[in-house]
Every structure is written in C-alpha cells, then in structure tokens.
Coordinates of C-alpha atoms and ligand atoms in Angstrom, one line a residue:
X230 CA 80.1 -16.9 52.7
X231 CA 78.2 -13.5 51.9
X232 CA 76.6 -12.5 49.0
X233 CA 80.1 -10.4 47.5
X234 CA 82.0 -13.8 48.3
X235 CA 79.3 -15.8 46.2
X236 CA 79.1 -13.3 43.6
X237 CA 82.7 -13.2 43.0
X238 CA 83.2 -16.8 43.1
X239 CA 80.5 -17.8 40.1
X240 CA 82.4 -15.1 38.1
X241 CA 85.7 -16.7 38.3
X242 CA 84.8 -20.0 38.1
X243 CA 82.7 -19.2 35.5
X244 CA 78.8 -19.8 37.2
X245 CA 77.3 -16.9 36.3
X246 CA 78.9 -13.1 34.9
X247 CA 77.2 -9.6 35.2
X248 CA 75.5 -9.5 31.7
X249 CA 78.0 -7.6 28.7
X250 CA 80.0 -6.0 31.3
X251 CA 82.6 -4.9 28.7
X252 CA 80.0 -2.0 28.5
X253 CA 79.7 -1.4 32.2
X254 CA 77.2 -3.3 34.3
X255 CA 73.4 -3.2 34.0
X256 CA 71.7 -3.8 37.1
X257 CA 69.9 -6.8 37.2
X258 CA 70.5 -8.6 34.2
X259 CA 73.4 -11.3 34.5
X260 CA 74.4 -14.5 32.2
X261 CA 75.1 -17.9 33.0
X262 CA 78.6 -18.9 32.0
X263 CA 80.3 -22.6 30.8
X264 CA 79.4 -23.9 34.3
X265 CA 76.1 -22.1 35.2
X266 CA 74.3 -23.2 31.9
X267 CA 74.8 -26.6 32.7
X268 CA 73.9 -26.5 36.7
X269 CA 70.2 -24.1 35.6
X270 CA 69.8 -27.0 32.7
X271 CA 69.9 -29.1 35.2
X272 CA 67.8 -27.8 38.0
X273 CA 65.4 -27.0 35.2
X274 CA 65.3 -30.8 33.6
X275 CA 64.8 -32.1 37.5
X276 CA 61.9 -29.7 38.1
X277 CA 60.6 -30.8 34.9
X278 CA 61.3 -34.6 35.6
X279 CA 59.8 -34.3 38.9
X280 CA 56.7 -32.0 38.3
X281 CA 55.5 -33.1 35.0
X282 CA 57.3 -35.9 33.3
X283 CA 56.8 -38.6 36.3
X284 CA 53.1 -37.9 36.8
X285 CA 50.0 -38.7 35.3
X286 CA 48.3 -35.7 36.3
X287 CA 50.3 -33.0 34.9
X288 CA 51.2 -31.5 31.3
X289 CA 53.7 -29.0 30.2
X290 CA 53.4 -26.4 27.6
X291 CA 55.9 -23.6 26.7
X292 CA 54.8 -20.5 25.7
X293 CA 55.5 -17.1 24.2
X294 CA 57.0 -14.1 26.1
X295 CA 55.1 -11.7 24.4
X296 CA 51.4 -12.0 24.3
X297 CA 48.1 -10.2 23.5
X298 CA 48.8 -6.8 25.7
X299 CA 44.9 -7.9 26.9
X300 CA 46.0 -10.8 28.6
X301 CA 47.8 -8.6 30.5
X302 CA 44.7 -6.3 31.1
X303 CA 42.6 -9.3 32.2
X304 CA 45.0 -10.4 34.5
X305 CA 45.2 -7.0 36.5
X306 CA 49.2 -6.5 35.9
X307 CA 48.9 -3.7 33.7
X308 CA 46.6 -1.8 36.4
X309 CA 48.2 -3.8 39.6
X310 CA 51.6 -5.0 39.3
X311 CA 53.2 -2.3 41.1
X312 CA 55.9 -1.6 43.5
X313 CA 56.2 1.1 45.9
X314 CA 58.8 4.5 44.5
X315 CA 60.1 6.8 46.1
X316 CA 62.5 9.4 44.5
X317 CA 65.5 11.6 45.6
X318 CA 63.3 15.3 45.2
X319 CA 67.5 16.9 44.5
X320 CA 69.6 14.3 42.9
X321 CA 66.4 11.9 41.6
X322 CA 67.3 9.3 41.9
X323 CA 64.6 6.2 42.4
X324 CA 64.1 3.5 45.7
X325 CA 61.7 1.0 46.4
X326 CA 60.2 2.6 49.6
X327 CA 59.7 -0.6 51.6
X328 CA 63.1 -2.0 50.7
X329 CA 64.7 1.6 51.9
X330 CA 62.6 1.5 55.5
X331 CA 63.4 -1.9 55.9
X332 CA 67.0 -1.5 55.4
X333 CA 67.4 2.4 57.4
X334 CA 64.5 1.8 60.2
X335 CA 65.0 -2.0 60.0
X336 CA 61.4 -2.7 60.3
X337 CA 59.2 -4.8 57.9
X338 CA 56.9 -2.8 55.7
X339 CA 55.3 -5.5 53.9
X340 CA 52.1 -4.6 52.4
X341 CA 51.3 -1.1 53.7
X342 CA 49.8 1.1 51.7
X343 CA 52.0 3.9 49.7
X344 CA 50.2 6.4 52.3
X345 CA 51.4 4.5 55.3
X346 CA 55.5 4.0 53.7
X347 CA 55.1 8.1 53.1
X348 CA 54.6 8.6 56.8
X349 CA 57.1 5.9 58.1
X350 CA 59.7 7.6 55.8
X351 CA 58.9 11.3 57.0
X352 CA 58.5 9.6 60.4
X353 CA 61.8 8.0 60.7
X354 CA 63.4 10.9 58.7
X355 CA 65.0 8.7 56.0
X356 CA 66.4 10.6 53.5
X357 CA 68.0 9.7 50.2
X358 CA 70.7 6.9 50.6
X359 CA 72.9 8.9 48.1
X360 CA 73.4 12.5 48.8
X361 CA 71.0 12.7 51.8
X362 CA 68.2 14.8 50.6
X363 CA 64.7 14.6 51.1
X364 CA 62.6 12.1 49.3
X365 CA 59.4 12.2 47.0
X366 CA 55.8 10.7 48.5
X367 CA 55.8 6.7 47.7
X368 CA 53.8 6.0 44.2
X369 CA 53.1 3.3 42.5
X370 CA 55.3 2.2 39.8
X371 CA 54.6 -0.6 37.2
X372 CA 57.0 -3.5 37.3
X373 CA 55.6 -4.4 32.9
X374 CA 58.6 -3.4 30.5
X375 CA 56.7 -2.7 27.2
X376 CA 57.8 -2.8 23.7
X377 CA 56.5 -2.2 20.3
X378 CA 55.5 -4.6 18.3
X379 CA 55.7 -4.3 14.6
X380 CA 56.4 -1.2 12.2
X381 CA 53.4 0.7 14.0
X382 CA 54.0 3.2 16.9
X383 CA 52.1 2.5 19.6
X384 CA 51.3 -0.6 19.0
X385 CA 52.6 -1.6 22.7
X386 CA 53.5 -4.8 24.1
X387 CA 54.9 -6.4 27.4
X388 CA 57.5 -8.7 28.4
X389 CA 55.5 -11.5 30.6
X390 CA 55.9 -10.6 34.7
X391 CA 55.4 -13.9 35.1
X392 CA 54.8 -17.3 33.5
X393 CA 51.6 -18.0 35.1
X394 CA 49.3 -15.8 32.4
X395 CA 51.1 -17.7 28.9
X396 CA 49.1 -21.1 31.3
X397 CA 46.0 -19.2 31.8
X398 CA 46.1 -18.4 28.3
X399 CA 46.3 -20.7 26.2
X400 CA 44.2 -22.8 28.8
X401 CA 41.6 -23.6 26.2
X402 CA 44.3 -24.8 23.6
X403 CA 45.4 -27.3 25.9
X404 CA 42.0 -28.2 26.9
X405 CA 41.0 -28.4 23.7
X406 CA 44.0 -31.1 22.5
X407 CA 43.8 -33.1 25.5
X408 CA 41.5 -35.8 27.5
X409 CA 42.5 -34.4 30.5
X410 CA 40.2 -33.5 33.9
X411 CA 40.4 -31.9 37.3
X412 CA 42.7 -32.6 39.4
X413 CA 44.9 -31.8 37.0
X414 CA 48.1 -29.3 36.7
X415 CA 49.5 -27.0 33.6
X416 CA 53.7 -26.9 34.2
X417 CA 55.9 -24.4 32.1
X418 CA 59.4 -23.4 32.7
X419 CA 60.2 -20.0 31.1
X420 CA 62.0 -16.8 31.3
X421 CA 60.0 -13.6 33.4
X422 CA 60.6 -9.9 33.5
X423 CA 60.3 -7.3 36.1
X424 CA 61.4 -3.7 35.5
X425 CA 62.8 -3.9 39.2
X426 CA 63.3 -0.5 40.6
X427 CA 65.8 -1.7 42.6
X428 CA 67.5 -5.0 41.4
X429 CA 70.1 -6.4 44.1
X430 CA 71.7 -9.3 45.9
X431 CA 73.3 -10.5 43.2
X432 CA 71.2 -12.6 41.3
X433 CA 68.2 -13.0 43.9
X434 CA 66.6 -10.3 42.6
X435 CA 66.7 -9.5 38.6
X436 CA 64.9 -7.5 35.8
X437 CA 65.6 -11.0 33.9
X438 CA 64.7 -14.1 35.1
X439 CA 63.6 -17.3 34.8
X440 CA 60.2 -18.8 36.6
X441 CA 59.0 -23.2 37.2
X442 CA 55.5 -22.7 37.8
X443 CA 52.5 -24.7 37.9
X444 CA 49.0 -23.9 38.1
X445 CA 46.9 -26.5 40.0
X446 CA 43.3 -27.1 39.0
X447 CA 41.0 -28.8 41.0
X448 CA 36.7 -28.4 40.8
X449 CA 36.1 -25.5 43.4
X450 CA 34.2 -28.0 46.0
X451 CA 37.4 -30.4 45.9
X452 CA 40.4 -28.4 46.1
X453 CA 40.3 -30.7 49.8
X454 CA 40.1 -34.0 48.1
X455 CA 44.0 -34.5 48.2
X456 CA 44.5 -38.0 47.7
X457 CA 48.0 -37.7 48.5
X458 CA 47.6 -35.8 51.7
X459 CA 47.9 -38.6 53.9
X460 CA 51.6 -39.2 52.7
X461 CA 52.7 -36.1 53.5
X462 CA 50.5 -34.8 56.9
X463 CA 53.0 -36.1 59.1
X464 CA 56.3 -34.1 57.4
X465 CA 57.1 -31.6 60.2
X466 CA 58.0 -28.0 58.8
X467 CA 59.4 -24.4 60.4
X468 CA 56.4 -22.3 59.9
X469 CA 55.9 -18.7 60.9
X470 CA 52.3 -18.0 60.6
X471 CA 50.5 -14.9 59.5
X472 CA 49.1 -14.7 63.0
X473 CA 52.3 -14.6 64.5
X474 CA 53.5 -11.6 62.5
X475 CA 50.9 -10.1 62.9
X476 CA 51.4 -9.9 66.8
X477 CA 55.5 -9.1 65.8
X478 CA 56.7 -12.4 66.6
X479 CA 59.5 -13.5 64.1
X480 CA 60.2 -16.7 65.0
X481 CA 58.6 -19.8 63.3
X482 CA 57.9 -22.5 65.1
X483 CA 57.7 -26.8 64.0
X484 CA 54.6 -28.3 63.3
X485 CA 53.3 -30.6 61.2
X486 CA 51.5 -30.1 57.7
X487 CA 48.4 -31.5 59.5
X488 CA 49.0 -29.3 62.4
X489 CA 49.1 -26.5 59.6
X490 CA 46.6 -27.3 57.9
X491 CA 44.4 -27.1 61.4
X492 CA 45.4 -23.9 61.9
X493 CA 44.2 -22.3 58.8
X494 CA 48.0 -21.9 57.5
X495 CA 47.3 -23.4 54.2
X496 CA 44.5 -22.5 52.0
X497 CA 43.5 -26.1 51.2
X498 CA 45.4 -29.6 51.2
X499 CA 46.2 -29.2 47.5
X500 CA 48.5 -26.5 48.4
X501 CA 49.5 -28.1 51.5
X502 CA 51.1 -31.3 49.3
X503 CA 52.6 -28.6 46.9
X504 CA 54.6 -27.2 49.3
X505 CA 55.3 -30.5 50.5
X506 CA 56.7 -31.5 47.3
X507 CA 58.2 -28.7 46.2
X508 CA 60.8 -28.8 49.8
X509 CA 61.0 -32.4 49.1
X510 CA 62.7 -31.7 45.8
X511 CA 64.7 -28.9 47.1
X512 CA 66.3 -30.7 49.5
X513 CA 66.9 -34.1 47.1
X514 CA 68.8 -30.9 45.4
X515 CA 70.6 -30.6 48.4
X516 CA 69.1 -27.6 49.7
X517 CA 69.8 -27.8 53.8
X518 CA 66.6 -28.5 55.2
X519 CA 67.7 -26.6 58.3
X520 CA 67.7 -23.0 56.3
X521 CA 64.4 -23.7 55.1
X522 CA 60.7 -22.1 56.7
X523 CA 57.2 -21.7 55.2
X524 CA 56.2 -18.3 56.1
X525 CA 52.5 -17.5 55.4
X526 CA 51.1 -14.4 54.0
X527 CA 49.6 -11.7 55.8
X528 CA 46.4 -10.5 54.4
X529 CA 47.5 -7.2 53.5
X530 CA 50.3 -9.0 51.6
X531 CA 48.4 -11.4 49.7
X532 CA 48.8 -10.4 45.9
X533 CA 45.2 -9.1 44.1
X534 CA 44.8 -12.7 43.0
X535 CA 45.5 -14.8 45.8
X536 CA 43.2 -16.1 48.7
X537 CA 46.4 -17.2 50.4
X538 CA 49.9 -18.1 49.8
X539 CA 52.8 -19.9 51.4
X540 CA 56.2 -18.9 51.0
X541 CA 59.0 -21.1 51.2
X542 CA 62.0 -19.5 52.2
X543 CA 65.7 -19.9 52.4
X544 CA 67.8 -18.3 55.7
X545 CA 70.3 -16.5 52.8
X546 CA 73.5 -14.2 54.2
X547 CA 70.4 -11.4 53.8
X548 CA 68.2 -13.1 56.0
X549 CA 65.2 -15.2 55.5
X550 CA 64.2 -14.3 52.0
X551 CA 61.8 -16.4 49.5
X552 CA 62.7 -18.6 46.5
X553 CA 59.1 -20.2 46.2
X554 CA 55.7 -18.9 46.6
X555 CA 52.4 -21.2 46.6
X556 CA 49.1 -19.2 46.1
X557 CA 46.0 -20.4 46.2
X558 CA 44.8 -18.6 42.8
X559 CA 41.4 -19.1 43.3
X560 CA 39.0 -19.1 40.2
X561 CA 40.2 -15.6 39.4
X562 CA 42.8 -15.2 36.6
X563 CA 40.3 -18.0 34.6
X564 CA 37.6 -15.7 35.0
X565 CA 39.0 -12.4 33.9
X566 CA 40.1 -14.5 30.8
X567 CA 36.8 -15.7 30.1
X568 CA 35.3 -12.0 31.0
X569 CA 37.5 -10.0 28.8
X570 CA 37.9 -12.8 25.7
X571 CA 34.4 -13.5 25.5
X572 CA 35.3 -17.2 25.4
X573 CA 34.1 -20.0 27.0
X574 CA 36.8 -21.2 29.5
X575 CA 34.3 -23.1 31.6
X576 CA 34.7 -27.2 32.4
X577 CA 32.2 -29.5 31.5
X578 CA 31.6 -32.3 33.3
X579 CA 30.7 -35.5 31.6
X580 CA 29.1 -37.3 34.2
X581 CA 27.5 -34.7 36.0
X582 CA 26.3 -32.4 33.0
X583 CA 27.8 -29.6 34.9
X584 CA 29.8 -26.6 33.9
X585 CA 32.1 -24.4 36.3
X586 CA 35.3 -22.5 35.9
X587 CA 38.2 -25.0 37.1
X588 CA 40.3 -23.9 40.4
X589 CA 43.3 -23.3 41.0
X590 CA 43.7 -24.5 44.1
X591 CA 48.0 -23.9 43.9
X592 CA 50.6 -22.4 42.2
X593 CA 54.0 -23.7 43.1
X594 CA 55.8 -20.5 41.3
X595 CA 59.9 -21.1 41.9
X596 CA 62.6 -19.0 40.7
X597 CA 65.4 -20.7 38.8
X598 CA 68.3 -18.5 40.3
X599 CA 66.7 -18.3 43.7
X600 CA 67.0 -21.9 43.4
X601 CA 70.2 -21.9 42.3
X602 CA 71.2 -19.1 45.3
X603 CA 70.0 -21.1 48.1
X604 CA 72.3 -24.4 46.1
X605 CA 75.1 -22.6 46.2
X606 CA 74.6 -21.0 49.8
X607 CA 73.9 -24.9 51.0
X608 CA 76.6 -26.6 49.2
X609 CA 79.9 -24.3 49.0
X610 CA 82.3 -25.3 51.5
X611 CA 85.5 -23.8 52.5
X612 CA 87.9 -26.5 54.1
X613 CA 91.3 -25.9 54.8
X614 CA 93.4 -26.6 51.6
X615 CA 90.3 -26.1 48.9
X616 CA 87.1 -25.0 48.3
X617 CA 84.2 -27.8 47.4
X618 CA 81.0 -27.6 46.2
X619 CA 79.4 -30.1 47.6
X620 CA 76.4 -30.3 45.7
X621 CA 74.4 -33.4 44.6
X622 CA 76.0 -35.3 41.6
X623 CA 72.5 -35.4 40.0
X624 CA 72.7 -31.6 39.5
X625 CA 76.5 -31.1 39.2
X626 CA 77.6 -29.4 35.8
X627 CA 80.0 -32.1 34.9
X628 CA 79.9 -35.4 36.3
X629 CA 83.1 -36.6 36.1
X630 CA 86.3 -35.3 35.0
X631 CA 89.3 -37.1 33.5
X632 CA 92.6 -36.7 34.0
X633 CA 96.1 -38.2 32.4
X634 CA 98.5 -38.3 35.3
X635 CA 101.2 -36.7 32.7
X636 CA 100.8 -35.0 28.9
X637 CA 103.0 -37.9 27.3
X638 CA 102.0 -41.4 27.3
X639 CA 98.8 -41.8 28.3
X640 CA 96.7 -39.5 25.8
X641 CA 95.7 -42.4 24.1
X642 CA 94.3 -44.4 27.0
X643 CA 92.3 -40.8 28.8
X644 CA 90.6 -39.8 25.3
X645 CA 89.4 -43.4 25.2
X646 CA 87.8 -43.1 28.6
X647 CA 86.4 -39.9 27.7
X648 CA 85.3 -41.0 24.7
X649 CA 83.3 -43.4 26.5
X650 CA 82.3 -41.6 29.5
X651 CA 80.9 -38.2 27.6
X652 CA 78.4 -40.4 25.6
X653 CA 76.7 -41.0 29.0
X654 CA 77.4 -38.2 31.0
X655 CA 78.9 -34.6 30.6
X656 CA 82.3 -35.1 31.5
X657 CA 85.5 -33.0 31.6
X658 CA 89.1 -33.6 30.5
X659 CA 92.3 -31.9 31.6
X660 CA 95.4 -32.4 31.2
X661 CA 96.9 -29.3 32.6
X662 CA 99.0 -28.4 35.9
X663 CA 99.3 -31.3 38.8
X664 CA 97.0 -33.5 40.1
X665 CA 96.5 -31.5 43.0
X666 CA 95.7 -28.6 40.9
X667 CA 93.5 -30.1 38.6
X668 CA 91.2 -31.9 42.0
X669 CA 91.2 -28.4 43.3
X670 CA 89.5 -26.8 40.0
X671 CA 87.0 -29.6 39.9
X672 CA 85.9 -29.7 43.4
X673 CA 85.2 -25.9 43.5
X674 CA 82.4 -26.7 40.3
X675 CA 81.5 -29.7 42.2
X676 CA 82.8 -32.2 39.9
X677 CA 82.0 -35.3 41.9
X678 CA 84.6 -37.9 40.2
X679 CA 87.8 -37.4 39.1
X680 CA 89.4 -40.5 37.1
X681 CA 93.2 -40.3 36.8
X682 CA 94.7 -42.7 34.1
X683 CA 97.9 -43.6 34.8
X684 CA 101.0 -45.5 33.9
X685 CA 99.4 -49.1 35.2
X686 CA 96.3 -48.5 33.8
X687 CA 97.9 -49.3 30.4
X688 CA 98.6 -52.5 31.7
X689 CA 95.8 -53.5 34.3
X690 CA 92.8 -51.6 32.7
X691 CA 92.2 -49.9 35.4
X692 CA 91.7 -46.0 37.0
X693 CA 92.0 -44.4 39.6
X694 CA 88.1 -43.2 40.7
X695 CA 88.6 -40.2 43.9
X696 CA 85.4 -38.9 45.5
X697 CA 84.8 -35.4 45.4
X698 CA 83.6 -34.8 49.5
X699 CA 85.5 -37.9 51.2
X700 CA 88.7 -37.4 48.8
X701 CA 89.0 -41.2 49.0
X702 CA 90.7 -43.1 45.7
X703 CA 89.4 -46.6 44.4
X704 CA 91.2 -48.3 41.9
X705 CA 88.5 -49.7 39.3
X706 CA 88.3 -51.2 36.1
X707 CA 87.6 -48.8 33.2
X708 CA 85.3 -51.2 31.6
X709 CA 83.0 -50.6 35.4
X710 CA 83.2 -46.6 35.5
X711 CA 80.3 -45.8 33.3
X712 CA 78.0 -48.7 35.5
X713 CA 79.4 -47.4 38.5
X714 CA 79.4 -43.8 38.2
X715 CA 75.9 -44.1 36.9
X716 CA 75.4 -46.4 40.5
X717 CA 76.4 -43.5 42.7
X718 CA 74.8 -40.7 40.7
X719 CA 71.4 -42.3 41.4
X720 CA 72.7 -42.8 44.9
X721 CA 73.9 -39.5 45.1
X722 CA 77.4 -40.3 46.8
X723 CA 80.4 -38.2 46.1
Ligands
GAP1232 N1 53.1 -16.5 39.3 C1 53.3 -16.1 40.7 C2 54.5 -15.3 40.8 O1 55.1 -14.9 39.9 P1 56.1 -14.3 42.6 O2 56.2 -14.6 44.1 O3 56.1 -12.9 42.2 O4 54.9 -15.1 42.1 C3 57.6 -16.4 42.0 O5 57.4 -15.0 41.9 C4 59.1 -16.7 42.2 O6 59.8 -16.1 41.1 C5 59.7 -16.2 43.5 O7 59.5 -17.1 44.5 C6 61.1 -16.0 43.1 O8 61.8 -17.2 43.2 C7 61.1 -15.7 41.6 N2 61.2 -14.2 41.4 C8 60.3 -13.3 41.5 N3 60.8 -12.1 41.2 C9 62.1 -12.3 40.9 C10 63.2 -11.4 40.6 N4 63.1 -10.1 40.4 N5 64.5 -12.0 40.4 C11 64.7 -13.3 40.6 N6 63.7 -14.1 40.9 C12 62.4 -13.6 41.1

C-alpha cells in the first residue's frame, strides 16, 4: 500500500478525514473520525500506561497550549525554530528548500546551512515545481503560529511547537508539590503546532498535531547510572550511525545497544534504555520490528538544544522517515528558564547539601499520528477476498462486534450480549447485510471478534466467537465471552 491508498482508506472507513473539507481542503490539518478517535485514544492511554502510570519514577502533567510568549524566548524557538524557504521569484509560491533538493536532485540535505541549499539549488538548476521559474535564495522561516491574546493588539502569543517547553515550565510547580528526586521523568501527552511550509504525506507531516513526550532527568554526573541498562544491552537494533552518513553510506547495520553504546551512538545509557523502551512498546503495538532503524544524528543536524539524539525510524512507502526522536537535552532548556525567569530552578540535594540544575539526560518525543502511520503501514493486509487490519486487539477501536444472524428473532438475545459486553469493552453491533458483509466491515477496522447469535443460541446459550486473522469460529457460552475475550486481549490473539 502507498500513501494515496492509506489515505483513501482511513477516509472511507472513517480513521481519519481531511479537516472541514466541505470548504476545500487545508493542508495539513486533518480530523480523526468514529474509528480514528478511538485507535489515537488508545495508543495515547498505552503510552500513558506504559510510560507513567506503571512506574515509580515518572509523573504526568498536562499543560496549556498557550503560554507566556517568554517561555518561548528562553527556549530559543522564537529566534531558532526555523525551516529552510525558498520561494517561486514569478508565481511565489513557497518550498522547503531541503525537502525540494531531496526530492528533484535526490540527495539528502540535512542540516546545511541556507547558504549551502542556495548553491545546491542554483547548482542543480532546480526551479519552481509549479510553473518552472526560478527560485528565491533559501531564508529562514519560523515554524511559531502566533495569535493575540486578549482585547489588546499586539499582545502576541504562540501555539506550543512542541510539548516539551509546557514540562520545562511549569518544572518548579511540579517540583514544588511533589517528593520526587533524580532519576526521575516529567510525561505529557498533548497537541503541537508547526506552521509547516510544506505539510505532506498525509498525516506524517501536519500543522496540527499531537506529541508523547518525556523529559528525563538525571544529576549531570549520573545520566550513566542506568540501573536498567543491563536488561536491555543485549537487544540487537538496525542502526545507521552518524559516522556512516557522514562517509555516504546508507545502510544501517545490527548491533547491539551495548555495541552502541561503545561506539559513541548514544549520548548516555539513559537514552540508550529510552529508546529501548520506546521500540519495545511500538512493536507490543504491533509495529513490524523489521521496518524499524535507529538512525543517529549528524552534528550539523543536531537541533540548538541537543548534545545528541537518536531517531527511531519507520521504512514508510516514502522511505525511512522518523516517528520518534530521543535527544539528550542536556541542562539547557532548564537553564534558559532559570536565566530569563529569574527563578530558582536548581535541585537541592538533601544528603549532599548540593545544588545543580537537573539533566536531561533523554527525551523520548513521539508523534501520535506518526505512530499511528507506521500501525497502519504494519498491520493493513490485503488478502484475496478482504481487507484486514491486523492490528493488536489491545489497540483496536472496537473489540468485539456483535452480530444477529437475521433482523427477526434474535434481537432480544444480541442486545443482551451487547449489553453485557460494552460495559467491559467498546463493542459494536450490526445487524445489517449478510454475515459475510458484516466480517468484511469489521476486519478492515480491525475488529478482532465477531460474535454471531443465532437461532441455537436461544436454546444452548451459546455464540458463535470467529477470529479476526485465522477466520476460525468457536462455539462458546455467552456467560464465558466477557472472561474470554478479556483472556485473548491480554494475550493479544485474534
Ligand atoms: N520536543 C522534541 C521535538 O519536538 P521533534 O523531532 O521535532 O522533537 C518529535 O518532534 C516527534 O513529533 C517526531 O518524531 C514526530 O513523530 C512528531 N512530529 C514532529 N513534527 C510533526 C509534524 N509536522 N506532523 C506530525 N508529527 C510531527
């Protein structure tokens, strides 16, 4: 499947829609629908479950979208967060330079200055995609949308870029209500904006969109005392080093988190078990493991605040493109904070009377529709007779669905097992069109249980429970489905 086939398929089966498209579409802004909600709920909820809720050493806060404009001053954004432009000098129309020169001379630009993307372009002779004219010299062009913010004019305000700076903000609130100390991580979950020149790719990348971050904190002389290194050094990964780009090569190679860990590849073991954790849960999600690599910044990548980030990315239609980055923050965005507020932001240690700024060692940042992409890219199937999303049942928008074999006679009996099952689970109910049909619309949602009630089961009790992947049918007491289904969900067997 390509990109056009997935995007057409989550708009008729309801997944995700270009945003109020009654009015002509708006690049880059797109809404989930009936069956999208429910599958980003529940990515979100097992981020959330996984990264916060099970652990001891991390708390979650949710902040606000719009903050103090200086937040955004301390955390370099507003003078920074830029992306290369380049503009049509007859028709002007706008392109991000490196995205244009890596799709006309098909050659990674990466990092280069705006100087070095003027001379490729005039280089290569790449002219305007549209009507062929000559383009502007690259510039730099701020990714913040502002707003206004009361009755006032000019009283400007910004839509957050990113999650990150509402944690590094309101870092001495938390630290403030709680007993907690380093190691330690802040978790949010929230949406992010980025006035994208170009949006594209559907919904990989958006002007509206959603982030799962954590920051990681650790005391600056133990961002190596990873306790839980040992249980993940062995985990073999496809990594393609900074090194090797920078000598051209593009193929990763395996190795071991130790191995990389040797070679300099991560920053610290911190971020090392991040990333660990972070694949972990993307392929419990049912992300193939095979389309997965770790891809490590080059240096003239790295963003202003990073000392070295990680990328994990997924082999999409597009090619190898990333839906999680893990920086190693250093103790910068906590020290700009503390610079510019005037506040004390430091960590005071009990036992050792000392005081130093906490850091932040990583920064698992995922995005929630990348996520979701690389799902759907990993689990839609086309077999001969239907089309099946074979996604994990822990993350599937409905978990089971319930049928009456016919409209008249068993209505009755099939509201009663709905009845039951929705208190439990998020379950669907259908009585419309033949069986075959109404597998067919379920498996393409990844539904993965379909209960029929039929004529016996008014006497016996009993359904009939088919499996969404092996299409095999069990017959099964409805007074077991709730138990059972619950059973396989935590197995994750469809
Ligand atoms: N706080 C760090 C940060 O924001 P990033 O690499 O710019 O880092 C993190 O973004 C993640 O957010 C990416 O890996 C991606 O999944 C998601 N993301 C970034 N820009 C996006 C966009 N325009 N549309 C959709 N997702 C995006």
């Amino acid at each position: 499947m390509n990109i056009e086939e997935i995007t057409s398929y989550c708009k008729r089966t309801g997944i995700i829609f270009p945003s109020s498209e009654i009015y002509g579409q708006m690049p880059g802004f797109y809404d989930y629908g009936p069956i999208g909600v429910e599958l980003a709920n529940n990515v979100k909820q097992s981020w959330w479950k996984n990264f916060v809720q099970n652990r001891q050493d991390i708390i979650g806060i949710d902040g606000s979208i719009i903050a103090n404009p200086l937040v955004w001053k301390a955390s370099g954004h507003i003078d920074s967060f830029t992306d290369p432009l380049t503009e049509c000098l007859k028709c002007k129309k706008r392109f991000r330079a490196d995205h244009l020169i890596e799709s006309k001379a098909e050659m990674q630009s990466d990092g280069l200055k705006k100087e070095e993307l003027t001379k490729i372009i005039n280089d290569k002779k790449i002219k305007c995609p549209e009507c062929k004219s000559s383009l502007s010299e690259v510039k730099d062009f701020n990714q913040m949308f502002s707003t206004n913010i009361g009755a006032v004019n000019g009283n400007t305000a910004y839509l957050r870029p990113e999650t990150a700076q509402s944690i590094f903000a309101s870092y001495k609130a938390v630290m403030d209500s709680t007993r907690i100390s380093p190691p330690f991580g802040i978790a949010q979950i929230g949406k992010a904006f980025r006035n994208e020149i170009s949006p594209r790719n559907f919904i990989f990348r958006k002007r509206e969109f959603e982030q799962m971050e954590l920051e990681f904190f650790t005391k600056k002389d133990e961002k190596n005392e990873c306790p839980f290194f040992e249980e993940i050094k062995s985990m073999k990964l496809n990594i393609l080093s900074a090194e090797k780009q920078e000598k051209g090569i593009s193929k990763a190679e395996e190795m071991s988190i130790r191995q990389a860990f040797e070679k300099k590849i991560f920053s610290n073991k911190w971020q090392a078990y991040w990333t660990a954790e972070s694949i972990n849960w993307m392929i419990g999600l049912g992300i193939n493991p095979e389309k997965l690599r770790l891809r490590q910044h080059m240096k003239n990548e790295l963003s202003f605040y990073s000392a070295g980030t990680v990328d994990i990315e997924f082999d999409f239609p597009i090619g190898y493109k990333e839906i999680q980055g893990i920086a190693d923050r250093t103790t910068y965005d906590l020290t700009q904070h503390q610079n510019l507020s005037k506040q004390n932001l430091e960590y005071f240690d009990e036992k050792t009377r000392k005081k130093e700024i906490l850091y932040v060692a990583a920064e698992p940042s995922a995005g929630v529709e990348r996520i979701i992409l690389a799902i759907l890219f990993s689990a839609l199937t086309e077999e001969k007779e239907r089309t099946v999303l074979k996604i994990s049942p822990k993350i599937s928008p409905y978990k089971a669905a319930i049928f009456p074999l016919v409209k008249k006679g068993l209505e009755s009996k099939s509201k009663e097992v709905f009845d039951a099952l929705k208190k439990e689970f998020n379950c669907f109910y259908d009585e419309s069109g033949s069986i075959g049909r109404r597998y067919r619309r379920q498996d393409e949602i990844g539904t993965p249980y379909c209960i029929t009630i039929d004529f016996d089961s008014l006497k016996d009790d009993s359904a009939t429970l088919r499996m969404r992947d092996s299409m095999k049918q069990e017959r099964i007491k409805i007074k077991e489905l709730t138990e059972e289904i619950k059973k396989r969900i935590n197995k994750s067997q469809a």
